[in-house]
Amino acid sequence: MTKTQMVINHLHEHRRITSWEAITKYRVTRLAQHIFKLRDDGWDISTERLPIENSRGTYAVYHVVTTPANAVC
């Protein structure tokens, strides 16, 4: 199974994913690259930026809005 397929499976089950989840569960270190590819393949994925506690930074939470009709799980 490819890393992109692992991300797809997670999104189908949970409807959202963060980089930390991708790293700890699937060893996917470049989640944004996989999200970019999925968007290019017709997935409608929104990005929510949330603040990191006790920091000035933010992290991204990717949410599935719609999946393409030909999506394979």
PDB file of N, CA, C and O in Angstrom:
ATOM      1  N   MET A   1       0.847  -1.166   0.000  1.00  0.00           N
ATOM      2  CA  MET A   1       0.000   0.000   0.000  1.00  0.00           C
ATOM      3  C   MET A   1       0.903   1.243   0.000  1.00  0.00           C
ATOM      4  O   MET A   1       1.844   1.326   0.782  1.00  0.00           O
ATOM      5  N   THR A   2       0.556   2.199  -0.850  1.00  0.00           N
ATOM      6  CA  THR A   2       1.345   3.433  -0.912  1.00  0.00           C
ATOM      7  C   THR A   2       0.986   4.360   0.242  1.00  0.00           C
ATOM      8  O   THR A   2      -0.065   4.211   0.875  1.00  0.00           O
ATOM      9  N   LYS A   3       1.848   5.329   0.479  1.00  0.00           N
ATOM     10  CA  LYS A   3       1.566   6.299   1.542  1.00  0.00           C
ATOM     11  C   LYS A   3       0.341   7.141   1.201  1.00  0.00           C
ATOM     12  O   LYS A   3      -0.450   7.466   2.087  1.00  0.00           O
ATOM     13  N   THR A   4       0.165   7.462  -0.075  1.00  0.00           N
ATOM     14  CA  THR A   4      -1.029   8.208  -0.480  1.00  0.00           C
ATOM     15  C   THR A   4      -2.280   7.389  -0.185  1.00  0.00           C
ATOM     16  O   THR A   4      -3.278   7.926   0.292  1.00  0.00           O
ATOM     17  N   GLN A   5      -2.239   6.092  -0.431  1.00  0.00           N
ATOM     18  CA  GLN A   5      -3.391   5.232  -0.146  1.00  0.00           C
ATOM     19  C   GLN A   5      -3.668   5.180   1.359  1.00  0.00           C
ATOM     20  O   GLN A   5      -4.820   5.160   1.779  1.00  0.00           O
ATOM     21  N   MET A   6      -2.622   5.186   2.177  1.00  0.00           N
ATOM     22  CA  MET A   6      -2.822   5.221   3.630  1.00  0.00           C
ATOM     23  C   MET A   6      -3.525   6.509   4.045  1.00  0.00           C
ATOM     24  O   MET A   6      -4.420   6.491   4.894  1.00  0.00           O
ATOM     25  N   VAL A   7      -3.141   7.627   3.432  1.00  0.00           N
ATOM     26  CA  VAL A   7      -3.789   8.910   3.717  1.00  0.00           C
ATOM     27  C   VAL A   7      -5.248   8.862   3.274  1.00  0.00           C
ATOM     28  O   VAL A   7      -6.149   9.290   4.004  1.00  0.00           O
ATOM     29  N   ILE A   8      -5.508   8.316   2.094  1.00  0.00           N
ATOM     30  CA  ILE A   8      -6.882   8.184   1.592  1.00  0.00           C
ATOM     31  C   ILE A   8      -7.719   7.358   2.558  1.00  0.00           C
ATOM     32  O   ILE A   8      -8.841   7.743   2.913  1.00  0.00           O
ATOM     33  N   ASN A   9      -7.202   6.232   2.993  1.00  0.00           N
ATOM     34  CA  ASN A   9      -7.942   5.373   3.923  1.00  0.00           C
ATOM     35  C   ASN A   9      -8.252   6.110   5.224  1.00  0.00           C
ATOM     36  O   ASN A   9      -9.361   6.014   5.753  1.00  0.00           O
ATOM     37  N   HIS A  10      -7.277   6.856   5.731  1.00  0.00           N
ATOM     38  CA  HIS A  10      -7.493   7.619   6.964  1.00  0.00           C
ATOM     39  C   HIS A  10      -8.579   8.674   6.749  1.00  0.00           C
ATOM     40  O   HIS A  10      -9.462   8.846   7.593  1.00  0.00           O
ATOM     41  N   LEU A  11      -8.523   9.378   5.626  1.00  0.00           N
ATOM     42  CA  LEU A  11      -9.515  10.416   5.347  1.00  0.00           C
ATOM     43  C   LEU A  11     -10.922   9.825   5.199  1.00  0.00           C
ATOM     44  O   LEU A  11     -11.894  10.426   5.634  1.00  0.00           O
ATOM     45  N   HIS A  12     -11.025   8.657   4.584  1.00  0.00           N
ATOM     46  CA  HIS A  12     -12.335   8.006   4.470  1.00  0.00           C
ATOM     47  C   HIS A  12     -12.900   7.640   5.840  1.00  0.00           C
ATOM     48  O   HIS A  12     -14.089   7.782   6.086  1.00  0.00           O
ATOM     49  N   GLU A  13     -12.036   7.195   6.726  1.00  0.00           N
ATOM     50  CA  GLU A  13     -12.491   6.755   8.040  1.00  0.00           C
ATOM     51  C   GLU A  13     -12.743   7.918   9.002  1.00  0.00           C
ATOM     52  O   GLU A  13     -13.719   7.913   9.748  1.00  0.00           O
ATOM     53  N   HIS A  14     -11.848   8.924   8.990  1.00  0.00           N
ATOM     54  CA  HIS A  14     -11.905   9.987   9.999  1.00  0.00           C
ATOM     55  C   HIS A  14     -12.310  11.355   9.469  1.00  0.00           C
ATOM     56  O   HIS A  14     -12.583  12.255  10.265  1.00  0.00           O
ATOM     57  N   ARG A  15     -12.289  11.539   8.142  1.00  0.00           N
ATOM     58  CA  ARG A  15     -12.668  12.796   7.474  1.00  0.00           C
ATOM     59  C   ARG A  15     -11.702  13.947   7.743  1.00  0.00           C
ATOM     60  O   ARG A  15     -11.944  15.066   7.305  1.00  0.00           O
ATOM     61  N   ARG A  16     -10.609  13.706   8.463  1.00  0.00           N
ATOM     62  CA  ARG A  16      -9.619  14.757   8.748  1.00  0.00           C
ATOM     63  C   ARG A  16      -8.288  14.098   9.072  1.00  0.00           C
ATOM     64  O   ARG A  16      -8.241  12.917   9.458  1.00  0.00           O
ATOM     65  N   ILE A  17      -7.201  14.882   8.898  1.00  0.00           N
ATOM     66  CA  ILE A  17      -5.867  14.371   9.249  1.00  0.00           C
ATOM     67  C   ILE A  17      -4.937  15.553   9.512  1.00  0.00           C
ATOM     68  O   ILE A  17      -5.089  16.620   8.912  1.00  0.00           O
ATOM     69  N   THR A  18      -4.010  15.347  10.428  1.00  0.00           N
ATOM     70  CA  THR A  18      -2.955  16.329  10.698  1.00  0.00           C
ATOM     71  C   THR A  18      -1.615  15.696  10.338  1.00  0.00           C
ATOM     72  O   THR A  18      -1.506  14.470  10.201  1.00  0.00           O
ATOM     73  N   SER A  19      -0.602  16.526  10.232  1.00  0.00           N
ATOM     74  CA  SER A  19       0.738  16.009   9.945  1.00  0.00           C
ATOM     75  C   SER A  19       1.206  15.067  11.047  1.00  0.00           C
ATOM     76  O   SER A  19       1.832  14.045  10.774  1.00  0.00           O
ATOM     77  N   TRP A  20       0.896  15.408  12.300  1.00  0.00           N
ATOM     78  CA  TRP A  20       1.329  14.556  13.412  1.00  0.00           C
ATOM     79  C   TRP A  20       0.689  13.169  13.323  1.00  0.00           C
ATOM     80  O   TRP A  20       1.355  12.155  13.539  1.00  0.00           O
ATOM     81  N   GLU A  21      -0.600  13.113  12.981  1.00  0.00           N
ATOM     82  CA  GLU A  21      -1.253  11.812  12.802  1.00  0.00           C
ATOM     83  C   GLU A  21      -0.598  11.037  11.669  1.00  0.00           C
ATOM     84  O   GLU A  21      -0.363   9.828  11.789  1.00  0.00           O
ATOM     85  N   ALA A  22      -0.321  11.714  10.573  1.00  0.00           N
ATOM     86  CA  ALA A  22       0.297  11.055   9.425  1.00  0.00           C
ATOM     87  C   ALA A  22       1.679  10.499   9.773  1.00  0.00           C
ATOM     88  O   ALA A  22       2.022   9.386   9.381  1.00  0.00           O
ATOM     89  N   ILE A  23       2.441  11.262  10.532  1.00  0.00           N
ATOM     90  CA  ILE A  23       3.788  10.826  10.912  1.00  0.00           C
ATOM     91  C   ILE A  23       3.732   9.645  11.881  1.00  0.00           C
ATOM     92  O   ILE A  23       4.392   8.627  11.675  1.00  0.00           O
ATOM     93  N   THR A  24       2.927   9.774  12.932  1.00  0.00           N
ATOM     94  CA  THR A  24       2.928   8.742  13.976  1.00  0.00           C
ATOM     95  C   THR A  24       2.213   7.466  13.559  1.00  0.00           C
ATOM     96  O   THR A  24       2.611   6.383  13.978  1.00  0.00           O
ATOM     97  N   LYS A  25       1.182   7.561  12.746  1.00  0.00           N
ATOM     98  CA  LYS A  25       0.427   6.363  12.367  1.00  0.00           C
ATOM     99  C   LYS A  25       0.936   5.693  11.094  1.00  0.00           C
ATOM    100  O   LYS A  25       0.854   4.468  10.972  1.00  0.00           O
ATOM    101  N   TYR A  26       1.449   6.495  10.141  1.00  0.00           N
ATOM    102  CA  TYR A  26       1.764   5.949   8.816  1.00  0.00           C
ATOM    103  C   TYR A  26       3.182   6.250   8.340  1.00  0.00           C
ATOM    104  O   TYR A  26       3.548   5.868   7.234  1.00  0.00           O
ATOM    105  N   ARG A  27       3.973   6.972   9.158  1.00  0.00           N
ATOM    106  CA  ARG A  27       5.327   7.371   8.777  1.00  0.00           C
ATOM    107  C   ARG A  27       5.331   8.230   7.514  1.00  0.00           C
ATOM    108  O   ARG A  27       6.270   8.194   6.733  1.00  0.00           O
ATOM    109  N   VAL A  28       4.275   8.996   7.331  1.00  0.00           N
ATOM    110  CA  VAL A  28       4.160   9.939   6.213  1.00  0.00           C
ATOM    111  C   VAL A  28       4.667  11.284   6.717  1.00  0.00           C
ATOM    112  O   VAL A  28       4.035  11.912   7.566  1.00  0.00           O
ATOM    113  N   THR A  29       5.822  11.711   6.216  1.00  0.00           N
ATOM    114  CA  THR A  29       6.430  12.947   6.703  1.00  0.00           C
ATOM    115  C   THR A  29       6.139  14.152   5.817  1.00  0.00           C
ATOM    116  O   THR A  29       6.403  15.276   6.213  1.00  0.00           O
ATOM    117  N   ARG A  30       5.594  13.928   4.637  1.00  0.00           N
ATOM    118  CA  ARG A  30       5.302  15.032   3.721  1.00  0.00           C
ATOM    119  C   ARG A  30       3.815  15.010   3.367  1.00  0.00           C
ATOM    120  O   ARG A  30       3.439  14.862   2.206  1.00  0.00           O
ATOM    121  N   LEU A  31       2.983  15.174   4.371  1.00  0.00           N
ATOM    122  CA  LEU A  31       1.534  15.099   4.178  1.00  0.00           C
ATOM    123  C   LEU A  31       1.047  16.116   3.153  1.00  0.00           C
ATOM    124  O   LEU A  31       0.192  15.798   2.327  1.00  0.00           O
ATOM    125  N   ALA A  32       1.572  17.324   3.182  1.00  0.00           N
ATOM    126  CA  ALA A  32       1.119  18.363   2.249  1.00  0.00           C
ATOM    127  C   ALA A  32       1.298  17.919   0.796  1.00  0.00           C
ATOM    128  O   ALA A  32       0.471  18.235  -0.063  1.00  0.00           O
ATOM    129  N   GLN A  33       2.341  17.171   0.512  1.00  0.00           N
ATOM    130  CA  GLN A  33       2.567  16.657  -0.841  1.00  0.00           C
ATOM    131  C   GLN A  33       1.448  15.701  -1.242  1.00  0.00           C
ATOM    132  O   GLN A  33       0.943  15.760  -2.376  1.00  0.00           O
ATOM    133  N   HIS A  34       1.034  14.844  -0.335  1.00  0.00           N
ATOM    134  CA  HIS A  34      -0.033  13.888  -0.633  1.00  0.00           C
ATOM    135  C   HIS A  34      -1.378  14.600  -0.766  1.00  0.00           C
ATOM    136  O   HIS A  34      -2.185  14.248  -1.630  1.00  0.00           O
ATOM    137  N   ILE A  35      -1.613  15.609   0.063  1.00  0.00           N
ATOM    138  CA  ILE A  35      -2.853  16.393  -0.031  1.00  0.00           C
ATOM    139  C   ILE A  35      -2.892  17.114  -1.375  1.00  0.00           C
ATOM    140  O   ILE A  35      -3.932  17.146  -2.052  1.00  0.00           O
ATOM    141  N   PHE A  36      -1.766  17.678  -1.802  1.00  0.00           N
ATOM    142  CA  PHE A  36      -1.686  18.347  -3.106  1.00  0.00           C
ATOM    143  C   PHE A  36      -2.050  17.379  -4.224  1.00  0.00           C
ATOM    144  O   PHE A  36      -2.820  17.715  -5.131  1.00  0.00           O
ATOM    145  N   LYS A  37      -1.508  16.159  -4.166  1.00  0.00           N
ATOM    146  CA  LYS A  37      -1.804  15.156  -5.190  1.00  0.00           C
ATOM    147  C   LYS A  37      -3.281  14.788  -5.179  1.00  0.00           C
ATOM    148  O   LYS A  37      -3.911  14.674  -6.238  1.00  0.00           O
ATOM    149  N   LEU A  38      -3.857  14.607  -3.993  1.00  0.00           N
ATOM    150  CA  LEU A  38      -5.271  14.266  -3.908  1.00  0.00           C
ATOM    151  C   LEU A  38      -6.138  15.390  -4.464  1.00  0.00           C
ATOM    152  O   LEU A  38      -7.112  15.131  -5.175  1.00  0.00           O
ATOM    153  N   ARG A  39      -5.793  16.622  -4.169  1.00  0.00           N
ATOM    154  CA  ARG A  39      -6.542  17.755  -4.720  1.00  0.00           C
ATOM    155  C   ARG A  39      -6.439  17.756  -6.242  1.00  0.00           C
ATOM    156  O   ARG A  39      -7.418  18.019  -6.939  1.00  0.00           O
ATOM    157  N   ASP A  40      -5.255  17.454  -6.755  1.00  0.00           N
ATOM    158  CA  ASP A  40      -5.048  17.381  -8.201  1.00  0.00           C
ATOM    159  C   ASP A  40      -5.873  16.258  -8.821  1.00  0.00           C
ATOM    160  O   ASP A  40      -6.277  16.349  -9.985  1.00  0.00           O
ATOM    161  N   ASP A  41      -6.141  15.205  -8.035  1.00  0.00           N
ATOM    162  CA  ASP A  41      -6.943  14.074  -8.499  1.00  0.00           C
ATOM    163  C   ASP A  41      -8.444  14.289  -8.321  1.00  0.00           C
ATOM    164  O   ASP A  41      -9.232  13.383  -8.565  1.00  0.00           O
ATOM    165  N   GLY A  42      -8.851  15.474  -7.854  1.00  0.00           N
ATOM    166  CA  GLY A  42     -10.265  15.795  -7.757  1.00  0.00           C
ATOM    167  C   GLY A  42     -10.863  15.812  -6.366  1.00  0.00           C
ATOM    168  O   GLY A  42     -12.051  16.053  -6.206  1.00  0.00           O
ATOM    169  N   TRP A  43     -10.058  15.551  -5.362  1.00  0.00           N
ATOM    170  CA  TRP A  43     -10.553  15.607  -3.989  1.00  0.00           C
ATOM    171  C   TRP A  43     -10.745  17.064  -3.582  1.00  0.00           C
ATOM    172  O   TRP A  43      -9.921  17.909  -3.890  1.00  0.00           O
ATOM    173  N   ASP A  44     -11.828  17.347  -2.879  1.00  0.00           N
ATOM    174  CA  ASP A  44     -12.058  18.680  -2.321  1.00  0.00           C
ATOM    175  C   ASP A  44     -11.673  18.606  -0.853  1.00  0.00           C
ATOM    176  O   ASP A  44     -12.400  18.034  -0.031  1.00  0.00           O
ATOM    177  N   ILE A  45     -10.492  19.142  -0.534  1.00  0.00           N
ATOM    178  CA  ILE A  45      -9.941  19.077   0.818  1.00  0.00           C
ATOM    179  C   ILE A  45      -9.678  20.504   1.287  1.00  0.00           C
ATOM    180  O   ILE A  45      -8.968  21.261   0.618  1.00  0.00           O
ATOM    181  N   SER A  46     -10.250  20.856   2.433  1.00  0.00           N
ATOM    182  CA  SER A  46     -10.020  22.187   2.991  1.00  0.00           C
ATOM    183  C   SER A  46      -8.896  22.121   4.022  1.00  0.00           C
ATOM    184  O   SER A  46      -8.610  21.063   4.586  1.00  0.00           O
ATOM    185  N   THR A  47      -8.266  23.260   4.237  1.00  0.00           N
ATOM    186  CA  THR A  47      -7.187  23.363   5.213  1.00  0.00           C
ATOM    187  C   THR A  47      -7.608  24.320   6.308  1.00  0.00           C
ATOM    188  O   THR A  47      -7.997  25.453   6.038  1.00  0.00           O
ATOM    189  N   GLU A  48      -7.562  23.842   7.541  1.00  0.00           N
ATOM    190  CA  GLU A  48      -7.860  24.673   8.702  1.00  0.00           C
ATOM    191  C   GLU A  48      -6.550  24.883   9.457  1.00  0.00           C
ATOM    192  O   GLU A  48      -5.843  23.928   9.764  1.00  0.00           O
ATOM    193  N   ARG A  49      -6.232  26.133   9.757  1.00  0.00           N
ATOM    194  CA  ARG A  49      -5.028  26.451  10.513  1.00  0.00           C
ATOM    195  C   ARG A  49      -5.406  26.682  11.967  1.00  0.00           C
ATOM    196  O   ARG A  49      -6.257  27.514  12.267  1.00  0.00           O
ATOM    197  N   LEU A  50      -4.784  25.928  12.866  1.00  0.00           N
ATOM    198  CA  LEU A  50      -5.051  26.055  14.295  1.00  0.00           C
ATOM    199  C   LEU A  50      -3.777  26.461  15.022  1.00  0.00           C
ATOM    200  O   LEU A  50      -2.674  26.062  14.629  1.00  0.00           O
ATOM    201  N   PRO A  51      -3.915  27.252  16.098  1.00  0.00           N
ATOM    202  CA  PRO A  51      -2.722  27.669  16.840  1.00  0.00           C
ATOM    203  C   PRO A  51      -2.124  26.518  17.644  1.00  0.00           C
ATOM    204  O   PRO A  51      -2.841  25.663  18.151  1.00  0.00           O
ATOM    205  N   ILE A  52      -0.813  26.523  17.723  1.00  0.00           N
ATOM    206  CA  ILE A  52      -0.105  25.566  18.565  1.00  0.00           C
ATOM    207  C   ILE A  52      -0.107  26.132  19.977  1.00  0.00           C
ATOM    208  O   ILE A  52       0.224  27.298  20.179  1.00  0.00           O
ATOM    209  N   GLU A  53      -0.493  25.312  20.950  1.00  0.00           N
ATOM    210  CA  GLU A  53      -0.524  25.780  22.342  1.00  0.00           C
ATOM    211  C   GLU A  53       0.847  26.281  22.769  1.00  0.00           C
ATOM    212  O   GLU A  53       1.867  25.671  22.448  1.00  0.00           O
ATOM    213  N   ASN A  54       0.856  27.387  23.503  1.00  0.00           N
ATOM    214  CA  ASN A  54       2.079  27.977  24.046  1.00  0.00           C
ATOM    215  C   ASN A  54       3.109  28.306  22.962  1.00  0.00           C
ATOM    216  O   ASN A  54       4.307  28.180  23.180  1.00  0.00           O
ATOM    217  N   SER A  55       2.617  28.671  21.780  1.00  0.00           N
ATOM    218  CA  SER A  55       3.509  29.001  20.674  1.00  0.00           C
ATOM    219  C   SER A  55       2.839  30.033  19.791  1.00  0.00           C
ATOM    220  O   SER A  55       1.626  30.227  19.855  1.00  0.00           O
ATOM    221  N   ARG A  56       3.613  30.673  18.961  1.00  0.00           N
ATOM    222  CA  ARG A  56       3.055  31.625  18.013  1.00  0.00           C
ATOM    223  C   ARG A  56       2.730  30.952  16.682  1.00  0.00           C
ATOM    224  O   ARG A  56       2.183  31.573  15.792  1.00  0.00           O
ATOM    225  N   GLY A  57       3.094  29.691  16.543  1.00  0.00           N
ATOM    226  CA  GLY A  57       2.909  28.974  15.291  1.00  0.00           C
ATOM    227  C   GLY A  57       1.520  28.378  15.134  1.00  0.00           C
ATOM    228  O   GLY A  57       0.676  28.450  16.027  1.00  0.00           O
ATOM    229  N   THR A  58       1.288  27.785  13.974  1.00  0.00           N
ATOM    230  CA  THR A  58       0.038  27.103  13.679  1.00  0.00           C
ATOM    231  C   THR A  58       0.336  25.745  13.063  1.00  0.00           C
ATOM    232  O   THR A  58       1.460  25.475  12.641  1.00  0.00           O
ATOM    233  N   TYR A  59      -0.686  24.901  13.024  1.00  0.00           N
ATOM    234  CA  TYR A  59      -0.578  23.628  12.314  1.00  0.00           C
ATOM    235  C   TYR A  59      -1.826  23.457  11.471  1.00  0.00           C
ATOM    236  O   TYR A  59      -2.858  24.070  11.718  1.00  0.00           O
ATOM    237  N   ALA A  60      -1.716  22.622  10.447  1.00  0.00           N
ATOM    238  CA  ALA A  60      -2.821  22.430   9.509  1.00  0.00           C
ATOM    239  C   ALA A  60      -3.606  21.170   9.851  1.00  0.00           C
ATOM    240  O   ALA A  60      -3.039  20.138  10.207  1.00  0.00           O
ATOM    241  N   VAL A  61      -4.911  21.294   9.737  1.00  0.00           N
ATOM    242  CA  VAL A  61      -5.808  20.144   9.800  1.00  0.00           C
ATOM    243  C   VAL A  61      -6.503  20.094   8.447  1.00  0.00           C
ATOM    244  O   VAL A  61      -7.130  21.069   8.029  1.00  0.00           O
ATOM    245  N   TYR A  62      -6.344  18.985   7.752  1.00  0.00           N
ATOM    246  CA  TYR A  62      -6.955  18.817   6.441  1.00  0.00           C
ATOM    247  C   TYR A  62      -8.272  18.078   6.601  1.00  0.00           C
ATOM    248  O   TYR A  62      -8.324  17.018   7.228  1.00  0.00           O
ATOM    249  N   HIS A  63      -9.345  18.654   6.036  1.00  0.00           N
ATOM    250  CA  HIS A  63     -10.683  18.083   6.121  1.00  0.00           C
ATOM    251  C   HIS A  63     -11.188  17.727   4.726  1.00  0.00           C
ATOM    252  O   HIS A  63     -11.058  18.539   3.808  1.00  0.00           O
ATOM    253  N   VAL A  64     -11.795  16.558   4.596  1.00  0.00           N
ATOM    254  CA  VAL A  64     -12.403  16.179   3.321  1.00  0.00           C
ATOM    255  C   VAL A  64     -13.762  16.856   3.210  1.00  0.00           C
ATOM    256  O   VAL A  64     -14.593  16.734   4.104  1.00  0.00           O
ATOM    257  N   VAL A  65     -13.963  17.584   2.123  1.00  0.00           N
ATOM    258  CA  VAL A  65     -15.264  18.188   1.843  1.00  0.00           C
ATOM    259  C   VAL A  65     -16.048  17.237   0.953  1.00  0.00           C
ATOM    260  O   VAL A  65     -17.162  16.844   1.284  1.00  0.00           O
ATOM    261  N   THR A  66     -15.456  16.845  -0.178  1.00  0.00           N
ATOM    262  CA  THR A  66     -16.061  15.844  -1.050  1.00  0.00           C
ATOM    263  C   THR A  66     -14.944  14.982  -1.647  1.00  0.00           C
ATOM    264  O   THR A  66     -13.810  15.432  -1.789  1.00  0.00           O
ATOM    265  N   THR A  67     -15.302  13.776  -2.000  1.00  0.00           N
ATOM    266  CA  THR A  67     -14.353  12.877  -2.678  1.00  0.00           C
ATOM    267  C   THR A  67     -14.792  12.738  -4.131  1.00  0.00           C
ATOM    268  O   THR A  67     -15.977  12.850  -4.450  1.00  0.00           O
ATOM    269  N   PRO A  68     -13.854  12.473  -5.026  1.00  0.00           N
ATOM    270  CA  PRO A  68     -14.242  12.284  -6.417  1.00  0.00           C
ATOM    271  C   PRO A  68     -15.053  11.003  -6.584  1.00  0.00           C
ATOM    272  O   PRO A  68     -14.920  10.059  -5.791  1.00  0.00           O
ATOM    273  N   ALA A  69     -15.868  10.967  -7.602  1.00  0.00           N
ATOM    274  CA  ALA A  69     -16.724   9.797  -7.842  1.00  0.00           C
ATOM    275  C   ALA A  69     -15.911   8.527  -8.069  1.00  0.00           C
ATOM    276  O   ALA A  69     -16.352   7.434  -7.736  1.00  0.00           O
ATOM    277  N   ASN A  70     -14.711   8.666  -8.621  1.00  0.00           N
ATOM    278  CA  ASN A  70     -13.894   7.499  -8.929  1.00  0.00           C
ATOM    279  C   ASN A  70     -12.880   7.163  -7.839  1.00  0.00           C
ATOM    280  O   ASN A  70     -11.926   6.427  -8.058  1.00  0.00           O
ATOM    281  N   ALA A  71     -13.085   7.694  -6.617  1.00  0.00           N
ATOM    282  CA  ALA A  71     -12.147   7.449  -5.516  1.00  0.00           C
ATOM    283  C   ALA A  71     -12.122   5.980  -5.138  1.00  0.00           C
ATOM    284  O   ALA A  71     -13.160   5.340  -5.031  1.00  0.00           O
ATOM    285  N   VAL A  72     -10.917   5.471  -4.955  1.00  0.00           N
ATOM    286  CA  VAL A  72     -10.737   4.074  -4.575  1.00  0.00           C
ATOM    287  C   VAL A  72     -10.253   4.023  -3.140  1.00  0.00           C
ATOM    288  O   VAL A  72      -9.282   4.680  -2.774  1.00  0.00           O
ATOM    289  N   CYS A  73     -10.914   3.204  -2.320  1.00  0.00           N
ATOM    290  CA  CYS A  73     -10.528   3.071  -0.907  1.00  0.00           C
ATOM    291  C   CYS A  73      -9.807   1.768  -0.693  1.00  0.00           C
ATOM    292  O   CYS A  73     -10.082   0.782  -1.234  1.00  0.00           O
TER     293      CYS A  73
END
